PDB file of C-alpha atoms and ligand atoms in Angstrom:
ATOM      1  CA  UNK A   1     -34.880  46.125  48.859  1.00 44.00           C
ATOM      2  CA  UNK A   2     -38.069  44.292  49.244  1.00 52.00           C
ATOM      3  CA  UNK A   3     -39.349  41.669  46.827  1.00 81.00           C
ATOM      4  CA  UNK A   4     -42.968  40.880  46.378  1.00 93.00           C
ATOM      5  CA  UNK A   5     -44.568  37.860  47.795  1.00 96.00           C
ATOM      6  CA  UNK A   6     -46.944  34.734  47.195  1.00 97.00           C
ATOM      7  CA  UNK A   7     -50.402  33.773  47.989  1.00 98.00           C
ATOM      8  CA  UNK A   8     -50.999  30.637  46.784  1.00 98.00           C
ATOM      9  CA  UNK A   9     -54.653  29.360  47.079  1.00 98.00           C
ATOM     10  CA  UNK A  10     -55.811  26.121  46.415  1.00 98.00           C
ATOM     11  CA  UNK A  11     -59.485  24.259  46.775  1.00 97.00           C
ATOM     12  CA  UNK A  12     -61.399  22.101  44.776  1.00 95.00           C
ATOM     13  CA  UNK A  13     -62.306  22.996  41.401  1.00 90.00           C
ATOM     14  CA  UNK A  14     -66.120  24.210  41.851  1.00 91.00           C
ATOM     15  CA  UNK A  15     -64.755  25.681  45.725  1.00 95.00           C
ATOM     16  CA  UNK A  16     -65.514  29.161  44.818  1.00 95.00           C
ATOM     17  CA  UNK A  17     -61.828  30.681  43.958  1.00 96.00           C
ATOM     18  CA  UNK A  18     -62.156  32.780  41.129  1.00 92.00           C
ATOM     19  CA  UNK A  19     -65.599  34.156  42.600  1.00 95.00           C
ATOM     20  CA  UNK A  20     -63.503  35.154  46.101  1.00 97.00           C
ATOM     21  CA  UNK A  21     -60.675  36.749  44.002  1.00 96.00           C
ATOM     22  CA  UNK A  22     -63.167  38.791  41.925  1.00 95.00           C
ATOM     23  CA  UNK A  23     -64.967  39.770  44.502  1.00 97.00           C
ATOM     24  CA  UNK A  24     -61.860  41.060  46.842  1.00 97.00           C
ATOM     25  CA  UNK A  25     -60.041  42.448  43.939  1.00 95.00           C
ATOM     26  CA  UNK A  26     -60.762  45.849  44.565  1.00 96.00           C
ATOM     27  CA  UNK A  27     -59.903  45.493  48.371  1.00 96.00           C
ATOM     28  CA  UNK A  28     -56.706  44.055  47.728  1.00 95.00           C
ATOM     29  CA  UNK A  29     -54.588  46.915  46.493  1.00 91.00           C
ATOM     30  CA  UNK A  30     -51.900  45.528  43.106  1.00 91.00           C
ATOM     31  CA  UNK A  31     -51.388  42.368  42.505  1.00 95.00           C
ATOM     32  CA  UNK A  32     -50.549  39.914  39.402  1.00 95.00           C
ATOM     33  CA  UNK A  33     -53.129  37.068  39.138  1.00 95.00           C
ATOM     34  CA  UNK A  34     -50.473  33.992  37.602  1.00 96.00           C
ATOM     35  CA  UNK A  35     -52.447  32.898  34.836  1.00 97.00           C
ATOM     36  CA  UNK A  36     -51.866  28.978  33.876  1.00 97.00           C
ATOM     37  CA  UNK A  37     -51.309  27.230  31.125  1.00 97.00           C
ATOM     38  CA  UNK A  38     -52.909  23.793  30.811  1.00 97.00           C
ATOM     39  CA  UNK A  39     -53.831  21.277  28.283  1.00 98.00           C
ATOM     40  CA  UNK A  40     -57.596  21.054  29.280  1.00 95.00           C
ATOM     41  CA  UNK A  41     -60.157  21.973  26.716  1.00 94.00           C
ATOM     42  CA  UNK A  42     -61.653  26.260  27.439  1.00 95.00           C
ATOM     43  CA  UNK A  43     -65.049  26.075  29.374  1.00 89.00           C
ATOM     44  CA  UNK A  44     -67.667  28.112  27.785  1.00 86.00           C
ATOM     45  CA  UNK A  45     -66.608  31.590  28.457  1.00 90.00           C
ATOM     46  CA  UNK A  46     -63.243  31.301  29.365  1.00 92.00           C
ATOM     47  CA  UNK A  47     -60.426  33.611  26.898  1.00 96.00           C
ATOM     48  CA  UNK A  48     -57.106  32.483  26.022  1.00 97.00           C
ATOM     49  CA  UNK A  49     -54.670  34.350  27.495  1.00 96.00           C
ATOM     50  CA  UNK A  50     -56.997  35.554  30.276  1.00 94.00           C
ATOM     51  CA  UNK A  51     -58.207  32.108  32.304  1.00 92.00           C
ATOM     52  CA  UNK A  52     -55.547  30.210  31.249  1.00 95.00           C
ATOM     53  CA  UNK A  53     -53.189  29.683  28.160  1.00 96.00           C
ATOM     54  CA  UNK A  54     -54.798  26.578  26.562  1.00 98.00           C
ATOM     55  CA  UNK A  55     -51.731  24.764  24.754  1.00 97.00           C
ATOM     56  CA  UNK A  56     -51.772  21.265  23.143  1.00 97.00           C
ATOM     57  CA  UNK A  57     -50.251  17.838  25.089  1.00 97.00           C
ATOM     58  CA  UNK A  58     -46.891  18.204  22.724  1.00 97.00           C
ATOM     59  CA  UNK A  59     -46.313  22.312  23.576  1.00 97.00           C
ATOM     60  CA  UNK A  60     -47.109  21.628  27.337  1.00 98.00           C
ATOM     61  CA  UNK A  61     -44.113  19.017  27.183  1.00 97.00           C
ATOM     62  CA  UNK A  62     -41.428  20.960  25.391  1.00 97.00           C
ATOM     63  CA  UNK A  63     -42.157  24.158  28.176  1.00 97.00           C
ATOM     64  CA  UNK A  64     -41.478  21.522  30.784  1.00 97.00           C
ATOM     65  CA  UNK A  65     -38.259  19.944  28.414  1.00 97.00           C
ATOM     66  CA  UNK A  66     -37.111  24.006  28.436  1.00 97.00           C
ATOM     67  CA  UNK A  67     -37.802  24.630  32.291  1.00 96.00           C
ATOM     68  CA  UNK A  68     -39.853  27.009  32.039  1.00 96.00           C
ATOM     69  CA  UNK A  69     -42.644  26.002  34.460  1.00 97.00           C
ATOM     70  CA  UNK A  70     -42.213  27.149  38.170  1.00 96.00           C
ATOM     71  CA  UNK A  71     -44.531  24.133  38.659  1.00 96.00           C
ATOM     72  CA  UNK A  72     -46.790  21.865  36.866  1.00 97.00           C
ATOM     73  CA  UNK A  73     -48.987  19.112  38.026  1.00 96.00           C
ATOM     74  CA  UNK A  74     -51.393  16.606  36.587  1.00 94.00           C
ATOM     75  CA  UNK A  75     -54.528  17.165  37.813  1.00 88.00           C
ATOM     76  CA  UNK A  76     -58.361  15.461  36.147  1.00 84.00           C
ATOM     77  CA  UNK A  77     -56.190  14.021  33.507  1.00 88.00           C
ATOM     78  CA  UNK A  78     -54.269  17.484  32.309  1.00 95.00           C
ATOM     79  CA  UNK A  79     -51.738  18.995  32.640  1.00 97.00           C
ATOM     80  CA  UNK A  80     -51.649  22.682  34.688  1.00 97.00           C
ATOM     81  CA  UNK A  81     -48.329  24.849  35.085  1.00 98.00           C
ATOM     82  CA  UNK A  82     -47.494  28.236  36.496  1.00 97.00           C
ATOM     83  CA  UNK A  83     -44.540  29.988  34.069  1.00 95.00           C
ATOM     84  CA  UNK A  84     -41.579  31.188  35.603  1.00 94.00           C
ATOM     85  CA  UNK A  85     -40.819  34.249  33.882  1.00 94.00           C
ATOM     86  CA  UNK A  86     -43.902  36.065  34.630  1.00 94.00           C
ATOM     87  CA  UNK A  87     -43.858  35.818  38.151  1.00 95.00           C
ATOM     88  CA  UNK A  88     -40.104  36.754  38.519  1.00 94.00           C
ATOM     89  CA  UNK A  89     -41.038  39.915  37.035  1.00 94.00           C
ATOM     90  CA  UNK A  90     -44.038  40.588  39.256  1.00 94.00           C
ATOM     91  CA  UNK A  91     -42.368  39.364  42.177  1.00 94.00           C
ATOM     92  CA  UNK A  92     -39.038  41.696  40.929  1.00 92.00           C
ATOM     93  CA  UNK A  93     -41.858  44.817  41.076  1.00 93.00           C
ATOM     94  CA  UNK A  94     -42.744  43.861  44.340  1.00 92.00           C
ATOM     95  CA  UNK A  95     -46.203  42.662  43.265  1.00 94.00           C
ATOM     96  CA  UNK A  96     -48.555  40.613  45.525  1.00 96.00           C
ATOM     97  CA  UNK A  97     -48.663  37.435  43.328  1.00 97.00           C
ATOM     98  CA  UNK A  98     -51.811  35.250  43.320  1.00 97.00           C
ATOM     99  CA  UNK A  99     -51.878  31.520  42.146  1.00 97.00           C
ATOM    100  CA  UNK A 100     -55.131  29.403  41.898  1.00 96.00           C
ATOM    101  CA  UNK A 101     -53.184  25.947  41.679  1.00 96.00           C
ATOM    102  CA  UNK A 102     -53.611  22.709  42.983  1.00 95.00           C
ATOM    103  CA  UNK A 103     -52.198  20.862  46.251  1.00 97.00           C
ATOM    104  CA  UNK A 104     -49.191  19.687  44.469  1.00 96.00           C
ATOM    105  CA  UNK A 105     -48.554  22.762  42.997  1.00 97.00           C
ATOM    106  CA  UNK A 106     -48.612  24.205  46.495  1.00 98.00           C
ATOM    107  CA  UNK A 107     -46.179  21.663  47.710  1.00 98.00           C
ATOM    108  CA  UNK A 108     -43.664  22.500  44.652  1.00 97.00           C
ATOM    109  CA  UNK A 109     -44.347  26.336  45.482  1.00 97.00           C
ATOM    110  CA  UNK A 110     -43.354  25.964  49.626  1.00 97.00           C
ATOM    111  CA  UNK A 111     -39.941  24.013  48.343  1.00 96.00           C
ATOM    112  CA  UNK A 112     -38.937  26.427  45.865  1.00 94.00           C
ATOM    113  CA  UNK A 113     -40.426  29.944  47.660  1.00 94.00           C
ATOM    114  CA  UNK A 114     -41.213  28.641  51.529  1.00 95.00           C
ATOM    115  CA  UNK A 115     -40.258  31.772  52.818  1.00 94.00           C
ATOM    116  CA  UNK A 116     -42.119  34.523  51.150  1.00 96.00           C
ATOM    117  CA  UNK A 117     -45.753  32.160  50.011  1.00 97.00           C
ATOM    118  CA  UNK A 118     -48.969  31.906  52.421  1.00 98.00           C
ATOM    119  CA  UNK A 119     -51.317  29.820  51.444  1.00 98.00           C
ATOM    120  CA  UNK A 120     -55.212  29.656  52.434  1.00 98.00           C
ATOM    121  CA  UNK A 121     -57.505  26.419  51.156  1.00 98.00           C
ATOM    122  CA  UNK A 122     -61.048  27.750  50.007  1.00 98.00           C
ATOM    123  CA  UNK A 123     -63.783  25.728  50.316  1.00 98.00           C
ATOM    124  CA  UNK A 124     -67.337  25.191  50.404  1.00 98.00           C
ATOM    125  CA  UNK A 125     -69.113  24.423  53.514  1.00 98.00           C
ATOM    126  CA  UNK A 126     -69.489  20.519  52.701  1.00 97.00           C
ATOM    127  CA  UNK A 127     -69.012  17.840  50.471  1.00 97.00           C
ATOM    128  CA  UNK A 128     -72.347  17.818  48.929  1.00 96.00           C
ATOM    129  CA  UNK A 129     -72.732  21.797  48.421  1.00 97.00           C
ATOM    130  CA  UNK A 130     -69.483  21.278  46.568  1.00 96.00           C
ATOM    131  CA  UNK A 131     -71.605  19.048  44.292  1.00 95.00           C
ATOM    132  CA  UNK A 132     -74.685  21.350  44.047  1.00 95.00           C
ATOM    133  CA  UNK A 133     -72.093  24.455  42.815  1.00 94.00           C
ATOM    134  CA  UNK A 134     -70.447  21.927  40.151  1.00 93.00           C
ATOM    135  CA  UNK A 135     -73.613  21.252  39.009  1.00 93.00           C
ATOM    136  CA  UNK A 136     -74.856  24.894  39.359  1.00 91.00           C
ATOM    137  CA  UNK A 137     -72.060  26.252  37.114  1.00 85.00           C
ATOM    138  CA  UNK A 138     -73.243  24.101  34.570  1.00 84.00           C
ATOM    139  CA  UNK A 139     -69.990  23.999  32.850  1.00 80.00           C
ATOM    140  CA  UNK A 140     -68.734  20.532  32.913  1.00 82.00           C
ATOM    141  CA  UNK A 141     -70.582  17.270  31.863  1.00 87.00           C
ATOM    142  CA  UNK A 142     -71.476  14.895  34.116  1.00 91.00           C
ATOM    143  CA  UNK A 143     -68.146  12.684  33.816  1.00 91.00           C
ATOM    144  CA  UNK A 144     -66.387  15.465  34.641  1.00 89.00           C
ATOM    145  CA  UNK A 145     -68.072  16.501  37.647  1.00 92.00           C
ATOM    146  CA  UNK A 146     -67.993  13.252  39.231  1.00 93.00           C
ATOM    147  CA  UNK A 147     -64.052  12.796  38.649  1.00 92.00           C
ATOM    148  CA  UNK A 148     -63.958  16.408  40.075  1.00 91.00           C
ATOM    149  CA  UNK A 149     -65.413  15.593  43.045  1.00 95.00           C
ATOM    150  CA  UNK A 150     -63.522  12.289  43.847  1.00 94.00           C
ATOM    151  CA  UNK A 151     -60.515  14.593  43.811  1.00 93.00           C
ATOM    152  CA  UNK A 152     -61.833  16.704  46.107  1.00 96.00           C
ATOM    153  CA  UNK A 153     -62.196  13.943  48.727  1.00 96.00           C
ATOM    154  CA  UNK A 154     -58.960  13.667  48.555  1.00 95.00           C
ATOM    155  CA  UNK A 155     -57.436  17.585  48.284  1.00 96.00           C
ATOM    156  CA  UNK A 156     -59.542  18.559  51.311  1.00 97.00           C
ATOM    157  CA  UNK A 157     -57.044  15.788  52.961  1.00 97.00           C
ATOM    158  CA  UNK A 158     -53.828  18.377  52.514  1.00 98.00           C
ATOM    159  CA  UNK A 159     -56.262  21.073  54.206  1.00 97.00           C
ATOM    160  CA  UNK A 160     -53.437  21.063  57.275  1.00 98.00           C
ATOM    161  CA  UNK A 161     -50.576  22.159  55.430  1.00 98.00           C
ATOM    162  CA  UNK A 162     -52.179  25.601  54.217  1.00 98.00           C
ATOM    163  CA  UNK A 163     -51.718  29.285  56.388  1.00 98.00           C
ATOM    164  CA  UNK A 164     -55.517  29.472  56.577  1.00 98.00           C
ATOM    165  CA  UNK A 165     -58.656  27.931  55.955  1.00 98.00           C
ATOM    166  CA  UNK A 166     -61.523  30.048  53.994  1.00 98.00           C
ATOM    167  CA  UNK A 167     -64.572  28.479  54.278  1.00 98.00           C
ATOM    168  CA  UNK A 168     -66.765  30.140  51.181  1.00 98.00           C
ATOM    169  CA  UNK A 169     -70.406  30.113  53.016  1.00 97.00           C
ATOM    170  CA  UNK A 170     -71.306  33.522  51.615  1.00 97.00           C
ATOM    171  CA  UNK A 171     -69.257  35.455  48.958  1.00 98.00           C
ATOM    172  CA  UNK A 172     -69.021  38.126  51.118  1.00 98.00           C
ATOM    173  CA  UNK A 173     -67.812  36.557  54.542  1.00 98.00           C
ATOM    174  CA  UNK A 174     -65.786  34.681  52.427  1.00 98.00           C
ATOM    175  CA  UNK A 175     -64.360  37.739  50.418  1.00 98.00           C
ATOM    176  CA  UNK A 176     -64.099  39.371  53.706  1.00 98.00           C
ATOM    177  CA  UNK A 177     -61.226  37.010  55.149  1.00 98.00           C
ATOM    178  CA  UNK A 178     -59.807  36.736  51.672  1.00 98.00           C
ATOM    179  CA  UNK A 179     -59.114  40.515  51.810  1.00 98.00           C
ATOM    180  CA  UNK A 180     -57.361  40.053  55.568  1.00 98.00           C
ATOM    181  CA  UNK A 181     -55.244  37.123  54.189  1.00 98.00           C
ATOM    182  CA  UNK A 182     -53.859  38.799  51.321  1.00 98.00           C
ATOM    183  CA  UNK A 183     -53.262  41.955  53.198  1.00 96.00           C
ATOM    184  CA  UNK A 184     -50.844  39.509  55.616  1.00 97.00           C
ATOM    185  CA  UNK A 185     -49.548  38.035  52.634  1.00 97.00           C
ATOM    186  CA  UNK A 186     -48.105  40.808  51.685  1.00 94.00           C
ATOM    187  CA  UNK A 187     -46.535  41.603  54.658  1.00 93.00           C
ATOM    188  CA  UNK A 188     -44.256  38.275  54.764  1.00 93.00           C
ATOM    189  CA  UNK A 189     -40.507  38.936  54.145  1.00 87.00           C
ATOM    190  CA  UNK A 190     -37.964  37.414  52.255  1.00 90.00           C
ATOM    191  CA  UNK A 191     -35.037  35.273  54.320  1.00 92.00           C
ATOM    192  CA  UNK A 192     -33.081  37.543  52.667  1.00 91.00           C
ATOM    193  CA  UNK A 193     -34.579  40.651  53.697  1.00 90.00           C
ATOM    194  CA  UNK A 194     -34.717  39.612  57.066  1.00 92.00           C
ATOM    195  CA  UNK A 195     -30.786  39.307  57.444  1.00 95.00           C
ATOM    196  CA  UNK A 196     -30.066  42.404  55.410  1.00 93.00           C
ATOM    197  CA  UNK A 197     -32.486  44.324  57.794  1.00 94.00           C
ATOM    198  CA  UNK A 198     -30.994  42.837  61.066  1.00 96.00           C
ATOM    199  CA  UNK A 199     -27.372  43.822  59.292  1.00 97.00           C
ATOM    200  CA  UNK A 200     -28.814  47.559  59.045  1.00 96.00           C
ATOM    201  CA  UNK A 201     -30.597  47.391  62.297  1.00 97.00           C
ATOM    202  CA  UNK A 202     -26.868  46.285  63.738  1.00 98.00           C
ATOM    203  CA  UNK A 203     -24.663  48.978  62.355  1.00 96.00           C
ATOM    204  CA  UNK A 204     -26.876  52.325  62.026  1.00 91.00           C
TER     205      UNK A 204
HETATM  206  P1  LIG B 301     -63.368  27.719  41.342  1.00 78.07           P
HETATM  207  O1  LIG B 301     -62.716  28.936  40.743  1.00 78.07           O
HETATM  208  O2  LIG B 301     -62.848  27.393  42.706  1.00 78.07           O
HETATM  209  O3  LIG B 301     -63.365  26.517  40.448  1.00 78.07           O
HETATM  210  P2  LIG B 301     -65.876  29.197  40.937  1.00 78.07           P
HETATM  211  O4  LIG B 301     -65.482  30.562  41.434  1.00 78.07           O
HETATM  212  O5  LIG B 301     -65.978  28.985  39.466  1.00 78.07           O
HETATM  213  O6  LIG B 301     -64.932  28.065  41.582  1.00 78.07           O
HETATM  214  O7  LIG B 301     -67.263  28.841  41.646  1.00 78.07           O
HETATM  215  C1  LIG B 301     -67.979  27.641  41.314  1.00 78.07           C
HETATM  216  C2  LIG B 301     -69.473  27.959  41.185  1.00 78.07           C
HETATM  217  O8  LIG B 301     -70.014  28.226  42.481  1.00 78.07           O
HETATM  218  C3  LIG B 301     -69.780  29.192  40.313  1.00 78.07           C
HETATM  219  O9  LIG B 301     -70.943  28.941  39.552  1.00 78.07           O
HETATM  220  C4  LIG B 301     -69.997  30.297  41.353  1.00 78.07           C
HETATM  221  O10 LIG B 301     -70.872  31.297  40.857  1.00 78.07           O
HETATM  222  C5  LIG B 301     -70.622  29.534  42.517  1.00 78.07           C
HETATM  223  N1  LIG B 301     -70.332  30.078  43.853  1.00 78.07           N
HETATM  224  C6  LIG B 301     -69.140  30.565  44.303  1.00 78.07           C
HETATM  225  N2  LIG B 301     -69.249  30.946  45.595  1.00 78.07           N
HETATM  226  C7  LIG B 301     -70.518  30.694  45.971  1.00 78.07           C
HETATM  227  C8  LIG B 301     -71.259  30.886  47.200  1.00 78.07           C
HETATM  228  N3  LIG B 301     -70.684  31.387  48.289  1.00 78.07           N
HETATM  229  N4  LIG B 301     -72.556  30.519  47.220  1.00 78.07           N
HETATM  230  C9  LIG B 301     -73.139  29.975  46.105  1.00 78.07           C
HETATM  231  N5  LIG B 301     -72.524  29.781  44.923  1.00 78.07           N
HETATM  232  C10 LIG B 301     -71.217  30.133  44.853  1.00 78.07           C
HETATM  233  P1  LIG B 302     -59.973  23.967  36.580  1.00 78.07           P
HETATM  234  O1  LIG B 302     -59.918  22.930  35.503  1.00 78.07           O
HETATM  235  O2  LIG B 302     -61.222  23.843  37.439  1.00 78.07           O
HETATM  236  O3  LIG B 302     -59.753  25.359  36.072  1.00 78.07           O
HETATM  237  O4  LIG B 302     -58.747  23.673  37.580  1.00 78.07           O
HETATM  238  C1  LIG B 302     -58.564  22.390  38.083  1.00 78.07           C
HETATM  239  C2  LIG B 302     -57.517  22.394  39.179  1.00 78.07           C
HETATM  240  O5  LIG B 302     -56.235  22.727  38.636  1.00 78.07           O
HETATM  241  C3  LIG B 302     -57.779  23.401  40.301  1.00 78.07           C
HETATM  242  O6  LIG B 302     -57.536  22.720  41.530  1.00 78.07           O
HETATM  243  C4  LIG B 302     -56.750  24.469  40.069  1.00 78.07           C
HETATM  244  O7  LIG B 302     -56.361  25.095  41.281  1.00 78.07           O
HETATM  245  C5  LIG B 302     -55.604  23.646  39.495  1.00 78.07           C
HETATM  246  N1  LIG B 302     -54.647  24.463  38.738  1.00 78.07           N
HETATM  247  C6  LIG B 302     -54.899  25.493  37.894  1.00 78.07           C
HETATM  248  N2  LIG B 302     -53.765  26.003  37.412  1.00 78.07           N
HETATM  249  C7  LIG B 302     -52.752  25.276  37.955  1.00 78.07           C
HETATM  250  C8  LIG B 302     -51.311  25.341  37.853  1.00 78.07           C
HETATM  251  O8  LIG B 302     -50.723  26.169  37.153  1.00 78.07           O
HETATM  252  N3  LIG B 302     -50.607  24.434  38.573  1.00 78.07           N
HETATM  253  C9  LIG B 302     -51.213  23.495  39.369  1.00 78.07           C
HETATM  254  N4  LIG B 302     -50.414  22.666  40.057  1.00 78.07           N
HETATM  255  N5  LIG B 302     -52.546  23.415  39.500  1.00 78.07           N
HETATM  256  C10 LIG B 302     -53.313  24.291  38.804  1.00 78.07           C
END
């Protein structure tokens, strides 16, 4: 009877999310990590197919023409969306599914899925360590980093409306919560589930 759920978690770019996720992964028991598509150019490193689908301007629009985006923001300048399909079908096996996505995407997420998504904002301890791991990474020029972190004054605004607050310190500590907030996560029910239970609980 039970559907899977959502864990949406959201930070500024350079907040430490993919470390946390790696890290916890084997803690967390199944889940389906919603991989993105976007228009942005692949860092060094980064796969097609496995960080992200990297699409062109024109390819991102017709997806969003079709519907087939759960969600898609603008965010640096590009575009960022989370495909439907693939997350009905993890959610339809139950899954535990993760999304790295922005505070709009969040927003779209809680209007469309409210009652089965928690949410936890991951960030470094400050402002300026946020700059040191940008820089650190050593991915992104200079331009980039600075427009990164002038959107990160203002996502660390929407802090409030998340389930919980990760502060990434230390990988571990950090990976530590992460573990106890997916575990919960997966625990939330469905409205639906909910009334069909109390229906069961009723008559049996
Ligand atoms: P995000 O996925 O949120 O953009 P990353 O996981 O890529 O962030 O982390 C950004 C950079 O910071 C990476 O170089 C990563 O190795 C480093 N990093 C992550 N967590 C920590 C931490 N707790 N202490 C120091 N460096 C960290
Ligand atoms: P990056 O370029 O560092 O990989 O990601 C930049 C920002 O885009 C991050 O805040 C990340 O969470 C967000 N993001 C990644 N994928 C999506 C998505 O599918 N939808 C939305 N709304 N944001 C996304």
């Amino acid at each position: 009877m039970r559907r899977g759920a959502i864990l949406v978690l959201s930070g500024p770019s350079g907040a430490g999310k993919s470390t946390i996720i790696n890290a916890a992964a084997d803690e967390i028991g199944e889940y389906y990590f919603s991989i993105s598509t976007t228009t942005r150019a692949p860092r060094m490193g980064e796969k097609d197919g496995v960080d992200y689908f990297f699409v062109t301007k024109e390819v991102f629009e017709e997806d969003i023409k079709a519907g087939n985006f759960l969600e898609y923001a603008e965010v640096h300048g590009n575009y960022y969306g989370t495909s439907l399909k693939p997350v009905r079908e993890a959610l339809d096996q139950d899954k535990l599914v993760i999304f790295d996505i922005d505070i709009q995407g969040h927003r779209l997420v809680r209007a469309k899925m409210n009652d089965i998504t928690t949410s936890a904002f991951i960030t470094p301890p400050t402002l300026k360590e946020l700059e040191t791991r940008l820089r650190a990474r050593c991915t992104d020029d200079e331009a980039v980093i600075l427009r990164r972190i002038e959107n990160a004054k203002e996502e660390i605004r929407a802090l409030g409306e998340y389930d919980f607050t990760i502060i990434n310190d230390t990988v571990d500590a950090a990976a530590e919560k992460f573990v106890i907030v997916a575990k919960a996560a997966r625990l939330k029910q469905s409205t639906e589930d909910e009334v069909e239970f109390i229906r069961s609980w009723l008559n049996t």
